[in-house]
Coordinates of C-alpha atoms in Angstrom, one line a residue:
Chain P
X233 CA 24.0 -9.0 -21.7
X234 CA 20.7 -6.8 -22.5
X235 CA 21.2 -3.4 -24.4
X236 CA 20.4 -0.6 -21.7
X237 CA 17.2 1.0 -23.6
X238 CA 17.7 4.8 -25.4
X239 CA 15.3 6.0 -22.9
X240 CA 17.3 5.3 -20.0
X241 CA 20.1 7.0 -21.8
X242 CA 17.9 9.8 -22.3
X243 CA 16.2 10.7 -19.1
X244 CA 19.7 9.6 -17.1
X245 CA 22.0 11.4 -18.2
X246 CA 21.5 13.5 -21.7
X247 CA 18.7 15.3 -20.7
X248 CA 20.4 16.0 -17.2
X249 CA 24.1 17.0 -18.9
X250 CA 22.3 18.9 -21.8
X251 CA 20.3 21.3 -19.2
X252 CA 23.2 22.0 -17.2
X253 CA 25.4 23.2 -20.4
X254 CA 22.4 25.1 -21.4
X255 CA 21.9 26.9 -18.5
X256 CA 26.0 27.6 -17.8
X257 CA 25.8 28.8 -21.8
X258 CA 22.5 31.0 -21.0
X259 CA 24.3 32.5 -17.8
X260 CA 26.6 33.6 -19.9
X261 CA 25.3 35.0 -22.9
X262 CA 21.7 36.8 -21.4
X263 CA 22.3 40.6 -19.9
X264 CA 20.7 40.4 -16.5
X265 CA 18.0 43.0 -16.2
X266 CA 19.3 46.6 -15.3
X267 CA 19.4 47.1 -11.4
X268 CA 18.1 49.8 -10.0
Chain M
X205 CA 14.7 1.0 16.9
X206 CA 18.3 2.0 15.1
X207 CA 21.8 1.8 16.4
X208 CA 22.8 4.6 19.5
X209 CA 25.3 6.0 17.0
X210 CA 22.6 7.0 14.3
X211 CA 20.7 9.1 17.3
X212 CA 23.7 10.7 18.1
X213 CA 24.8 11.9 14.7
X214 CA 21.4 13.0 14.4
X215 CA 20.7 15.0 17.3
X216 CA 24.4 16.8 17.0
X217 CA 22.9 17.7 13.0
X218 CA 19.7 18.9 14.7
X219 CA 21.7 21.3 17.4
X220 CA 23.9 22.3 14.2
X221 CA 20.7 23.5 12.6
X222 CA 19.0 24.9 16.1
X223 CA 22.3 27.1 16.9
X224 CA 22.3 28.2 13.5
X225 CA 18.5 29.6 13.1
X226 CA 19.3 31.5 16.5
X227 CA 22.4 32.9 15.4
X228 CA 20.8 34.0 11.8
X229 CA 18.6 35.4 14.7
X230 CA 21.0 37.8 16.5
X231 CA 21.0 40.5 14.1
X232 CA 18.2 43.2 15.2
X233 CA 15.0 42.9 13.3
X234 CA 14.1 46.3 11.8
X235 CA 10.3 45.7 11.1
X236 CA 8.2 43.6 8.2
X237 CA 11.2 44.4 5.8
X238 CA 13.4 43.0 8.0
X239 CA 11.6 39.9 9.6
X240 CA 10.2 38.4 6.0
X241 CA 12.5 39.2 3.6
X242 CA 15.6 39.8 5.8
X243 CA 16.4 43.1 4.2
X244 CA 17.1 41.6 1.1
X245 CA 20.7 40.8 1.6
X246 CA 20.9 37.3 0.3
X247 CA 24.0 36.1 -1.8
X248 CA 23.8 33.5 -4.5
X249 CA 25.0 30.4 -2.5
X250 CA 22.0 30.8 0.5
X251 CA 19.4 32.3 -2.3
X252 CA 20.5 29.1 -3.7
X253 CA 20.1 26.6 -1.6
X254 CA 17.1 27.8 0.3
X255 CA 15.5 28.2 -2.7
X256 CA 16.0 24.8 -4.0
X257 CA 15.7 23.0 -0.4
X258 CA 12.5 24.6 0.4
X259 CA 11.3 23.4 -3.0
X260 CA 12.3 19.8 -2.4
X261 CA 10.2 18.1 0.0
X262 CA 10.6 15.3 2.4
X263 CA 8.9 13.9 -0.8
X264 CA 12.5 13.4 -3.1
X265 CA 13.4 11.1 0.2
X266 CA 10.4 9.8 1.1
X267 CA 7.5 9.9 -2.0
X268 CA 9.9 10.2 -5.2
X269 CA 12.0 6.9 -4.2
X270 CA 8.6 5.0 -3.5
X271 CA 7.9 6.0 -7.1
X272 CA 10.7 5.4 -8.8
X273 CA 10.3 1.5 -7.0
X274 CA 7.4 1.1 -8.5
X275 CA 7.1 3.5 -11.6
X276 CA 11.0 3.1 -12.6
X277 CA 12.8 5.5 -15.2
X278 CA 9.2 7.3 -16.7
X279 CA 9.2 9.7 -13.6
X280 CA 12.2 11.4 -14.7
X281 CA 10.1 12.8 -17.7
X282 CA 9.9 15.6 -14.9
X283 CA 12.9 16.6 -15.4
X284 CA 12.2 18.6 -19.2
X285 CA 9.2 20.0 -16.9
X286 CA 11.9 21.1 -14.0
X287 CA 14.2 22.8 -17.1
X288 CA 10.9 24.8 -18.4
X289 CA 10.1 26.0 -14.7
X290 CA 13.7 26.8 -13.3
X291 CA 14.6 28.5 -16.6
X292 CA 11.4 30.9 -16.5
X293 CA 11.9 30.7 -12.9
X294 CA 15.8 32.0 -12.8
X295 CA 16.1 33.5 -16.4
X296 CA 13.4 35.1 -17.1
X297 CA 10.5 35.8 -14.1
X298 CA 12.9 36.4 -10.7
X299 CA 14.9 39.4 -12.0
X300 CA 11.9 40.8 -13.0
X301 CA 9.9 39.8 -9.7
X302 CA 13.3 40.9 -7.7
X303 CA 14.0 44.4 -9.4
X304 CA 10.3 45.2 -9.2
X305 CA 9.4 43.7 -5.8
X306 CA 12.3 46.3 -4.5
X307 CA 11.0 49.1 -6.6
X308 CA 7.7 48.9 -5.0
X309 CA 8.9 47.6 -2.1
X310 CA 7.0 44.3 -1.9
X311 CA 7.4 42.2 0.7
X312 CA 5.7 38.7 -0.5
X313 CA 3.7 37.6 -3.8
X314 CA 0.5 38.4 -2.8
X315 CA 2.0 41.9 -1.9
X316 CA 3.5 42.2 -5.0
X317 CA 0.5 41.2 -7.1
X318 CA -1.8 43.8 -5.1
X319 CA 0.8 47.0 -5.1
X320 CA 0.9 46.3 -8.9
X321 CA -2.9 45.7 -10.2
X322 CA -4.9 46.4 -7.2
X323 CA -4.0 50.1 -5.1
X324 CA -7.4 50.8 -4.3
X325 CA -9.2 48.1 -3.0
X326 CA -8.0 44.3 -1.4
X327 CA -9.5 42.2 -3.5
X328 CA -6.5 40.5 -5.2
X329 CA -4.8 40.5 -1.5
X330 CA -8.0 38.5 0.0
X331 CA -8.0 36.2 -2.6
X332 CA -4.4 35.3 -2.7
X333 CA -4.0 35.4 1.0
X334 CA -6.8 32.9 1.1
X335 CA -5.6 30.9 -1.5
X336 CA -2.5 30.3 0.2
X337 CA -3.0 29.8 3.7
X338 CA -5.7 26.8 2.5
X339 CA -3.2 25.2 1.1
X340 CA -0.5 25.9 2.9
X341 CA -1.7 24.5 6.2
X342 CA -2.3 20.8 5.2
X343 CA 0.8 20.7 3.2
X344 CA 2.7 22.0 6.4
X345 CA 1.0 19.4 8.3
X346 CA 1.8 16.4 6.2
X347 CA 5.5 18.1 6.3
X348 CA 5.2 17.5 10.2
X349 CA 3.8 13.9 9.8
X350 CA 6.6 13.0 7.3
X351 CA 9.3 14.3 10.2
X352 CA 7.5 12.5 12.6
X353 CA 7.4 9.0 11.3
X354 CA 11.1 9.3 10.6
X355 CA 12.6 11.0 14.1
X356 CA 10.0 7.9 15.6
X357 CA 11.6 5.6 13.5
X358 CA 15.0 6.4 14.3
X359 CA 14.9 7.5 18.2
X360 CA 11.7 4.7 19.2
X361 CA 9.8 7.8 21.0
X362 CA 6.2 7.5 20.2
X363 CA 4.6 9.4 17.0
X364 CA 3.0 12.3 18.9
X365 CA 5.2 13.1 20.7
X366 CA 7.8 13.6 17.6
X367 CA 6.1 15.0 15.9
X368 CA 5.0 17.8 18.1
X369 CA 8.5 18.3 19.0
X370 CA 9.7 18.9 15.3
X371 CA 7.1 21.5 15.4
X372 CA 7.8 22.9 17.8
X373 CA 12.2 22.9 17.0
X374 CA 11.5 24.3 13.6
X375 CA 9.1 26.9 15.3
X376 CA 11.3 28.1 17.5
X377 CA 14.5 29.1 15.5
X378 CA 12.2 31.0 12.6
X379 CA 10.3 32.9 16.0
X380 CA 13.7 34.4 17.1
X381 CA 15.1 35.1 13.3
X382 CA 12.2 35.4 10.8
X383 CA 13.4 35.1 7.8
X384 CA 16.8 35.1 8.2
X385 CA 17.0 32.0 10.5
X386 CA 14.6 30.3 7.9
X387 CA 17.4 31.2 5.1
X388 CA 20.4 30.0 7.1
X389 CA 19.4 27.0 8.5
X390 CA 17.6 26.1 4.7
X391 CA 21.5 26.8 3.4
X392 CA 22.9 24.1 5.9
X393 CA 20.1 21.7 5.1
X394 CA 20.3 22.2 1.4
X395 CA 23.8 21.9 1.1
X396 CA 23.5 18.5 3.4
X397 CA 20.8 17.2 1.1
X398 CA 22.6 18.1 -2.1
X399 CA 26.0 15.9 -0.7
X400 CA 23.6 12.9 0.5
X401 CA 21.8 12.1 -3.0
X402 CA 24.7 13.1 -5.1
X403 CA 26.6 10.2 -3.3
X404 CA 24.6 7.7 -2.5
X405 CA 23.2 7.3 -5.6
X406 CA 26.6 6.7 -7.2
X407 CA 28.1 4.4 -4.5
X408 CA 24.5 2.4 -5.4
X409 CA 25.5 2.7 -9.1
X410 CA 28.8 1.6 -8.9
X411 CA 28.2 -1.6 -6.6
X412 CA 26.3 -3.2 -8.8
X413 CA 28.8 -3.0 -11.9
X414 CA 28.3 0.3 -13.3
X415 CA 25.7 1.8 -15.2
X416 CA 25.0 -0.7 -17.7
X417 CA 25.1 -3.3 -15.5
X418 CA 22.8 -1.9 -13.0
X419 CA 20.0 -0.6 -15.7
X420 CA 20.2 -4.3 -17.3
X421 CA 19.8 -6.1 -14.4
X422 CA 16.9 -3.4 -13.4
X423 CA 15.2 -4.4 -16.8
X424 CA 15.8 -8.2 -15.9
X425 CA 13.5 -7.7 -12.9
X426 CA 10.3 -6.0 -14.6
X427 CA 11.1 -4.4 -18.2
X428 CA 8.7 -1.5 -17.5
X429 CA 10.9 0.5 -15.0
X430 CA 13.3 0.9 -18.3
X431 CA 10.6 2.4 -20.2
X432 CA 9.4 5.4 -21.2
X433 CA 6.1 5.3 -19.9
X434 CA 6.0 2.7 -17.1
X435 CA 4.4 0.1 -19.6
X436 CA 1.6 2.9 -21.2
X437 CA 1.8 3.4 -25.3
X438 CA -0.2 5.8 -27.3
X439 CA -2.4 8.5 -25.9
X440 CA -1.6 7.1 -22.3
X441 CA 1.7 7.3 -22.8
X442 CA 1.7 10.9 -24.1
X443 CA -0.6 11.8 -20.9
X444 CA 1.7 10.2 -18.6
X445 CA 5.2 12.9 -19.7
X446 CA 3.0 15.7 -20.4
X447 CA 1.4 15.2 -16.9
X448 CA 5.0 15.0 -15.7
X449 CA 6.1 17.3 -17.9
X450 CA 3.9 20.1 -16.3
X451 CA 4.3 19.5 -12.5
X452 CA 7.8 20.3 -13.3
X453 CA 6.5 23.5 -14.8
X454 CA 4.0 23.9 -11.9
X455 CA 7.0 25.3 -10.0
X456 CA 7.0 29.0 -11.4
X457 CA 4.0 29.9 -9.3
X458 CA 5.3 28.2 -5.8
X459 CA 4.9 31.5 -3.7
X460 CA 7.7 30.1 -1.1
X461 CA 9.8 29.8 -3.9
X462 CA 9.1 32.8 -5.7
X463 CA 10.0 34.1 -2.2
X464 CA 13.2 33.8 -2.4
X465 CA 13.6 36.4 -5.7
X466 CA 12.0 39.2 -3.8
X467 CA 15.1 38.6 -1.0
X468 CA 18.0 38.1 -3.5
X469 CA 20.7 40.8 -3.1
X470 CA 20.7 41.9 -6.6
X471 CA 20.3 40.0 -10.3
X472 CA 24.1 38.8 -10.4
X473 CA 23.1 36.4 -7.6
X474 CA 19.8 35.1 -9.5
X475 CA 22.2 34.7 -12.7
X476 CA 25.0 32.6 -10.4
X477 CA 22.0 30.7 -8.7
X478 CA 20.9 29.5 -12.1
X479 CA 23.6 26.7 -12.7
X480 CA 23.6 25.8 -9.5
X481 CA 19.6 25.6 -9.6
X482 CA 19.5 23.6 -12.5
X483 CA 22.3 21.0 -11.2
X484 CA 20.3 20.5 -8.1
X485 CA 17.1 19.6 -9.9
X486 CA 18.9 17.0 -12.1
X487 CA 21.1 16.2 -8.9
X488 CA 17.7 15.5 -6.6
X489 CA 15.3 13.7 -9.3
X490 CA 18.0 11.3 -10.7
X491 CA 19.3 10.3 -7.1
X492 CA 16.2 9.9 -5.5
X493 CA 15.1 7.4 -9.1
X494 CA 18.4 6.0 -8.7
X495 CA 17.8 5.1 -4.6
X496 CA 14.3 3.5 -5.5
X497 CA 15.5 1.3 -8.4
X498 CA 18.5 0.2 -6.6
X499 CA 15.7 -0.8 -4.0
X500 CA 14.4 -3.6 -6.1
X501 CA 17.7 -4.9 -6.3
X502 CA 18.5 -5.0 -2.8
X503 CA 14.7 -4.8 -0.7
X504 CA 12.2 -6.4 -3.2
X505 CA 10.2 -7.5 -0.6
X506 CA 10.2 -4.3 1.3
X507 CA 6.0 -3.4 3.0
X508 CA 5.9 0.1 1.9
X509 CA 8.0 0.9 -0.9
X510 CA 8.3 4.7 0.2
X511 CA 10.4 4.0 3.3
X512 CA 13.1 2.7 0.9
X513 CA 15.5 5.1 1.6
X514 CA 15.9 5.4 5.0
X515 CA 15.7 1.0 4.9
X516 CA 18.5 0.5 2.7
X517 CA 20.2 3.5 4.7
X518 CA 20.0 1.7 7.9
X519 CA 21.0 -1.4 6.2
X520 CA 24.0 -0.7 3.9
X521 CA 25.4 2.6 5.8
X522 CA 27.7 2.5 8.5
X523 CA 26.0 4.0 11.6
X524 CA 27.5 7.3 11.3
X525 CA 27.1 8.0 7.9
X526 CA 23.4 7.1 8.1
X527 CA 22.8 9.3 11.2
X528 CA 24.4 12.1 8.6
X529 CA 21.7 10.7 5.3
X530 CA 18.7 10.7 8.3
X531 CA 19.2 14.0 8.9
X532 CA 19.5 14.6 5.0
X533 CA 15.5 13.8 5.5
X534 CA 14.5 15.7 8.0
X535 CA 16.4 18.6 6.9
X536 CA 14.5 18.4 3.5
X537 CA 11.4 18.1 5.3
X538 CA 12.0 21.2 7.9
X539 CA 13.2 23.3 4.9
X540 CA 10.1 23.0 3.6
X541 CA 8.0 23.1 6.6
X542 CA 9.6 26.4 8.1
X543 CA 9.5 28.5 4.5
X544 CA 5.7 27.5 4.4
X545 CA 5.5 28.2 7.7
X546 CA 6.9 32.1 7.1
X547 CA 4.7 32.9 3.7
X548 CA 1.6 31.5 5.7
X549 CA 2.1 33.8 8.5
X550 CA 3.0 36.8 6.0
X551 CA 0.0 35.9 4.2
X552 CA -2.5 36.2 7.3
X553 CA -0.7 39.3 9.7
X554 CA 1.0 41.0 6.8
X555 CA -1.2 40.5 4.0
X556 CA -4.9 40.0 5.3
X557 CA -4.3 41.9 8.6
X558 CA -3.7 45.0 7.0
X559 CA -6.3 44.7 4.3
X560 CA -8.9 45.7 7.6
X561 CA -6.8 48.7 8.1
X562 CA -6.8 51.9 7.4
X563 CA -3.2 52.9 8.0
X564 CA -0.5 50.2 8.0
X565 CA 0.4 48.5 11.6
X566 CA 3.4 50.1 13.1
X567 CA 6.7 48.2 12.6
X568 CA 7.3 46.9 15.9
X569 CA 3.8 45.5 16.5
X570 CA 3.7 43.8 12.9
X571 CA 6.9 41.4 14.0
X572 CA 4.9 40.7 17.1
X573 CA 1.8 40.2 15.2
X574 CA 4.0 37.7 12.7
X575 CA 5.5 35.6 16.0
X576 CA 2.0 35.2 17.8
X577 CA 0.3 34.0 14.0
X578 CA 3.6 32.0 13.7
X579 CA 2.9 30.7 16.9
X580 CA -0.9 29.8 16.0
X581 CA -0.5 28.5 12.7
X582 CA 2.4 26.2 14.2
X583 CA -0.4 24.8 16.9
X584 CA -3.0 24.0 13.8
X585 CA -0.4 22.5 11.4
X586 CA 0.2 20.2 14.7
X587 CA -3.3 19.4 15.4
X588 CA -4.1 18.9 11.6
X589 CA -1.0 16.3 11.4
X590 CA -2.4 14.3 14.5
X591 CA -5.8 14.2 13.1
X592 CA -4.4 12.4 11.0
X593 CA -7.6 13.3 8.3
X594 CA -7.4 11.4 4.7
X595 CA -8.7 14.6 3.0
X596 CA -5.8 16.3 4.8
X597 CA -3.6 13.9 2.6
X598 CA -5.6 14.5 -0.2
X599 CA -5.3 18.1 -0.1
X600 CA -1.7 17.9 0.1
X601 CA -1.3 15.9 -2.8
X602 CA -2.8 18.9 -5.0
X603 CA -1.4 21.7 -2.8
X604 CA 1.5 21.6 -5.5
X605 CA -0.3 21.8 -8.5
X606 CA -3.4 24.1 -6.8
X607 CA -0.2 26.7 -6.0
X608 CA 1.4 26.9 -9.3
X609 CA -2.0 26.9 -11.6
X610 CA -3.6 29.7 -9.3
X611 CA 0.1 31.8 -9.3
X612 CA 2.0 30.7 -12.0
X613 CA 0.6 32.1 -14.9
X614 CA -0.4 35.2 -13.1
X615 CA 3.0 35.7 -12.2
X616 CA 4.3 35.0 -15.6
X617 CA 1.7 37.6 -17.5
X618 CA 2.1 40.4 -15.0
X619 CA 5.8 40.2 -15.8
X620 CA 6.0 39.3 -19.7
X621 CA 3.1 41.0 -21.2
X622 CA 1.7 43.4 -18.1
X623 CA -0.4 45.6 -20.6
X624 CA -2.7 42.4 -20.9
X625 CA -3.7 42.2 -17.3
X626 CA -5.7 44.1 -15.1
X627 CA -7.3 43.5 -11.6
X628 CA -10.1 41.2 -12.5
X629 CA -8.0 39.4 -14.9
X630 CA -5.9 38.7 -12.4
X631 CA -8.6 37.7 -9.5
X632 CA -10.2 35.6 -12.1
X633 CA -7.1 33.8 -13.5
X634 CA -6.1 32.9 -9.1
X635 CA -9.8 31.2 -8.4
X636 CA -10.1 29.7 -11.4
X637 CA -6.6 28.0 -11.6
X638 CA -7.7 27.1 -8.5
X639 CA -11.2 25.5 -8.8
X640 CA -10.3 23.8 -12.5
X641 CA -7.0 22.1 -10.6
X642 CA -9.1 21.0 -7.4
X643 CA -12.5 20.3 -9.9
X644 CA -10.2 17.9 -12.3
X645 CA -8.3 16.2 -9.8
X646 CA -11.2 15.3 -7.8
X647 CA -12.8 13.9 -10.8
X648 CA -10.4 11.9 -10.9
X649 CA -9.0 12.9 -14.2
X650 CA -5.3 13.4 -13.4
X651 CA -4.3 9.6 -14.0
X652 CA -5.5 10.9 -18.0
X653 CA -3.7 14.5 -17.1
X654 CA -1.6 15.7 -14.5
X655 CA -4.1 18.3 -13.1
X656 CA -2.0 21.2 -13.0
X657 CA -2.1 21.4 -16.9
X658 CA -5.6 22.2 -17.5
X659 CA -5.2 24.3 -14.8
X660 CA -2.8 26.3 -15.8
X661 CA -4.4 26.3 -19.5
X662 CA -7.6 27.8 -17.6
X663 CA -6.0 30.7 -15.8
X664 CA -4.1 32.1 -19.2
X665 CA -7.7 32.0 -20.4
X666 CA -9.3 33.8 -17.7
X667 CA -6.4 36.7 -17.6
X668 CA -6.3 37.5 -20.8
X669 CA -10.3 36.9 -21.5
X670 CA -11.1 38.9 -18.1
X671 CA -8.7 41.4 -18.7
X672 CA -10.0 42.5 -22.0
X673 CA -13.7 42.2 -21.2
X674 CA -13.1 44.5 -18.6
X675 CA -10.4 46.9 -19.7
X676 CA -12.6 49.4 -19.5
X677 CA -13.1 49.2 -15.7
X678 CA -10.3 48.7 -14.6
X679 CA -6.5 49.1 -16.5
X680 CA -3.6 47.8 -17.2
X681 CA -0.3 48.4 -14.2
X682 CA 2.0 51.2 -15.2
X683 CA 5.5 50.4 -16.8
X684 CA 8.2 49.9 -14.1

């Protein structure tokens, strides 16, 4: 059986996975911007 | 013509969504406030989900699957583009755009921009206004095409006449609740869409064997839709994802979008609505690639790749569930259509209508004003659709990228580094993100460079350059 290429890996499901625990981890750690 | 139980299921989703708009319609409208931002009320879930509905298309159904059949994995180099323009998007620009915008008490963009850099005179609201009604009319119309072809495909009426009524349904629930009915019903669409390509793609996936036994029989077909640049190397290949890489960014200046900031409830929501953001971007542009590959396993042959979706729908669903995934489509396509729709009409009876004024319109008669242009604009996007013009077509296509290189970096400047923008800054950075996007994808340079890049690249030049050449004119906003 073919090796799946890196790319696939890549654009699938690493880039996808790594953007959502970035943006959970950057919800968290930024202040919001004061409210009025 | 499809099985009776698919036209069921459909029309019972499309009374769901009519009772809802008139429902988000019962609360009393208390003037402009009121009718296009709905008193700014919105939680995170329907700030959410209208924000990322209205912002995909019928095109991650329709366009994006026909891509991925013939382009394969490369397209998904959108997605680093879609992290760059939700994170300014949620992180960093809407609770700015949202604080502000209540401070001043904005009610779209274009209003926004003008109460910050442009008190005394219209100039910035003239040129925005226009800007976005000249795009936003084609797009709307190709939205109404799109929700033709598929209600005719699925019910056997003729073209015309589905078309017109899709206007005229979508038309009718945002007349009664403005805003608010555009909000609700996006928030049932959204979440609809959401559940249909979060599925489907992994039912696909796990059919065929799992993930490495789908990919690996997808590279025995044609190696290039596993790689990275559809078959390009070198200097094409690097075109190719940062082409892709910046109509992801093209987002950040989307004024339906940003939209949806100036309406959020307060920044918690916006912070919330980030995660949820980002998973729907992955969620819709990895389905959608996954539906299209999976499509030259199972239709090679298929006439028009971009009618994958609803084929293999009709052909591997059970009749039910693909009456529910049908009216996944059209729900992304009337998202879209009815959130245009409501910045268009803001744009020409709030914006330019009061630009001939003196003293704003009175309350009541501005929500009048809003329903008859609603009601107007609704008749041209339907004559435009049945003209069925190839510029039309070739308008939308840029729409996009015209949108976010005229407002994007506008947007982003005015809120990052305000002291280095002023009026004519700002007027020159809208026309000529405009005119370079338009100039360079007519020349037919975007299959070298997505044109919304040297777009974009042209407005930052014209705001700061402008700005400074004339800071002696005109200054810099105050500090908010």
């Amino acid at each position: 059986m073919e090796r799946v290429p890196f790319v696939v890996h890549l654009l699938y499901w690493i880039v996808p996975l790594v953007s959502v625990i970035n943006a959970i981890i950057m919800a968290k750690t930024i202040p919001e911007e004061s409210d009025i | 013509m499809m099985k009776i139980e698919i036209i069921i299921v459909l029309f019972i989703y499309l009374a769901i969504v009519f009772v809802t708009g008139l429902l988000a319609g019962r609360k009393e409208i208390k003037g402009e406030e009121g009718f296009y931002t709905g008193d700014r009320e919105f939680g995170f879930w329907s700030t959410t989900m209208s924000a990322c509905a209205t912002d995909s298309s019928g095109w991650v159904f329709i366009g994006a699957c026909g891509w991925a059949f013939v382009a394969g994995a490369s397209v998904l180099w959108m997605i680093p583009g879609f992290i760059v323009g939700y994170g300014l998007n949620w992180f960093l620009l809407g609770p700015k755009l949202r604080r502000q915008g209540k401070k001043i008490g904005a009610l779209s963009v274009i209003d926004f921009l003008s109460k910050r850099l442009d008190k005394k005179s219209n100039t910035i609201r003239i040129v925005g206004s226009i800007i976005t009604t000249l795009f936003f009319i084609p797009y709307m119309a190709s939205q109404l095409t799109a929700a033709g072809k598929t209600i005719s495909t699925v019910v056997g009426w003729s073209y015309n006449t589905c078309l017109i009524s899709s206007a005229i349904f979508v038309v009718a629930y945002c007349f009664v609740g403005g805003y608010r009915s555009v909000i609700w019903t996006d928030t049932v669409q959204g979440t609809l869409m959401l559940t249909v390509l979060g599925l489907f793609p992994i039912y696909l996936v796990v059919s065929e064997g799992g993930f490495t036994d789908f990919f690996t029989q997808i590279a025995t077909i044609d190696p290039i839709l596993v790689s990275p640049g559809a078959g390009a190397t070198g200097s094409a290949l690097l075109g190719i994802v940062i082409g892709y890489l910046f109509y992801g960014a093209a987002t950040i200046g989307q004024p339906h979008i940003l939209q949806r900031f100036l309406s959020a409830r307060d920044n918690k929501t916006l912070r919330q609505g980030s995660i949820v953001a980002t998973i729907w971007f992955n969620v819709m542009m990895v389905g959608s690639n996954i539906v299209g590959l999976a499509g030259r396993l199972r239709m090679p042959n298929i006439e028009d790749p971009e009618f994958i979706f609803p084929a293999m729908v009709e052909a591997y669903f059970h009749p039910v569930l693909a009456g529910v995934v049908v009216g996944g489509i059209f729900a992304a396509i009337q998202s879209t259509y009815s959130s245009q729709l409501l910045v268009a009409v803001q744009a020409i009876a709030s914006d330019l209508v009061n630009c001939f004024r003196k003293e704003p319109i009175a309350e009541e008669k501005a929500v009048k004003l809003g329903r008859v242009t609603m009601a107007l604009l609704g008749i041209m996007s339907i004559l435009l659709a049945l003209a069925n013009i190839d510029t039309v077509f070739l308008l939308v296509v840029y729409a996009w990228s015209v949108l976010g290189a005229a407002f994007g970096p506008l947007i982003m400047v005015l809120l990052l580094w305000p002291q280095r923008v002023n009026k004519w800054g700002a007027v020159a950075g809208m026309i000529s993100g405009a005119v370079v996007t338009s100039a360079w994808y007519s020349a037919g340079l975007g299959k070298i460079v997505f044109e919304t890049c040297p777009g974009m690249l042209a407005s930052f030049i014209a705001i700061f350059s402008i700005s400074y050449f004339t800071r002696n004119i005109d200054q810099a906003p105050s500090k908010i």
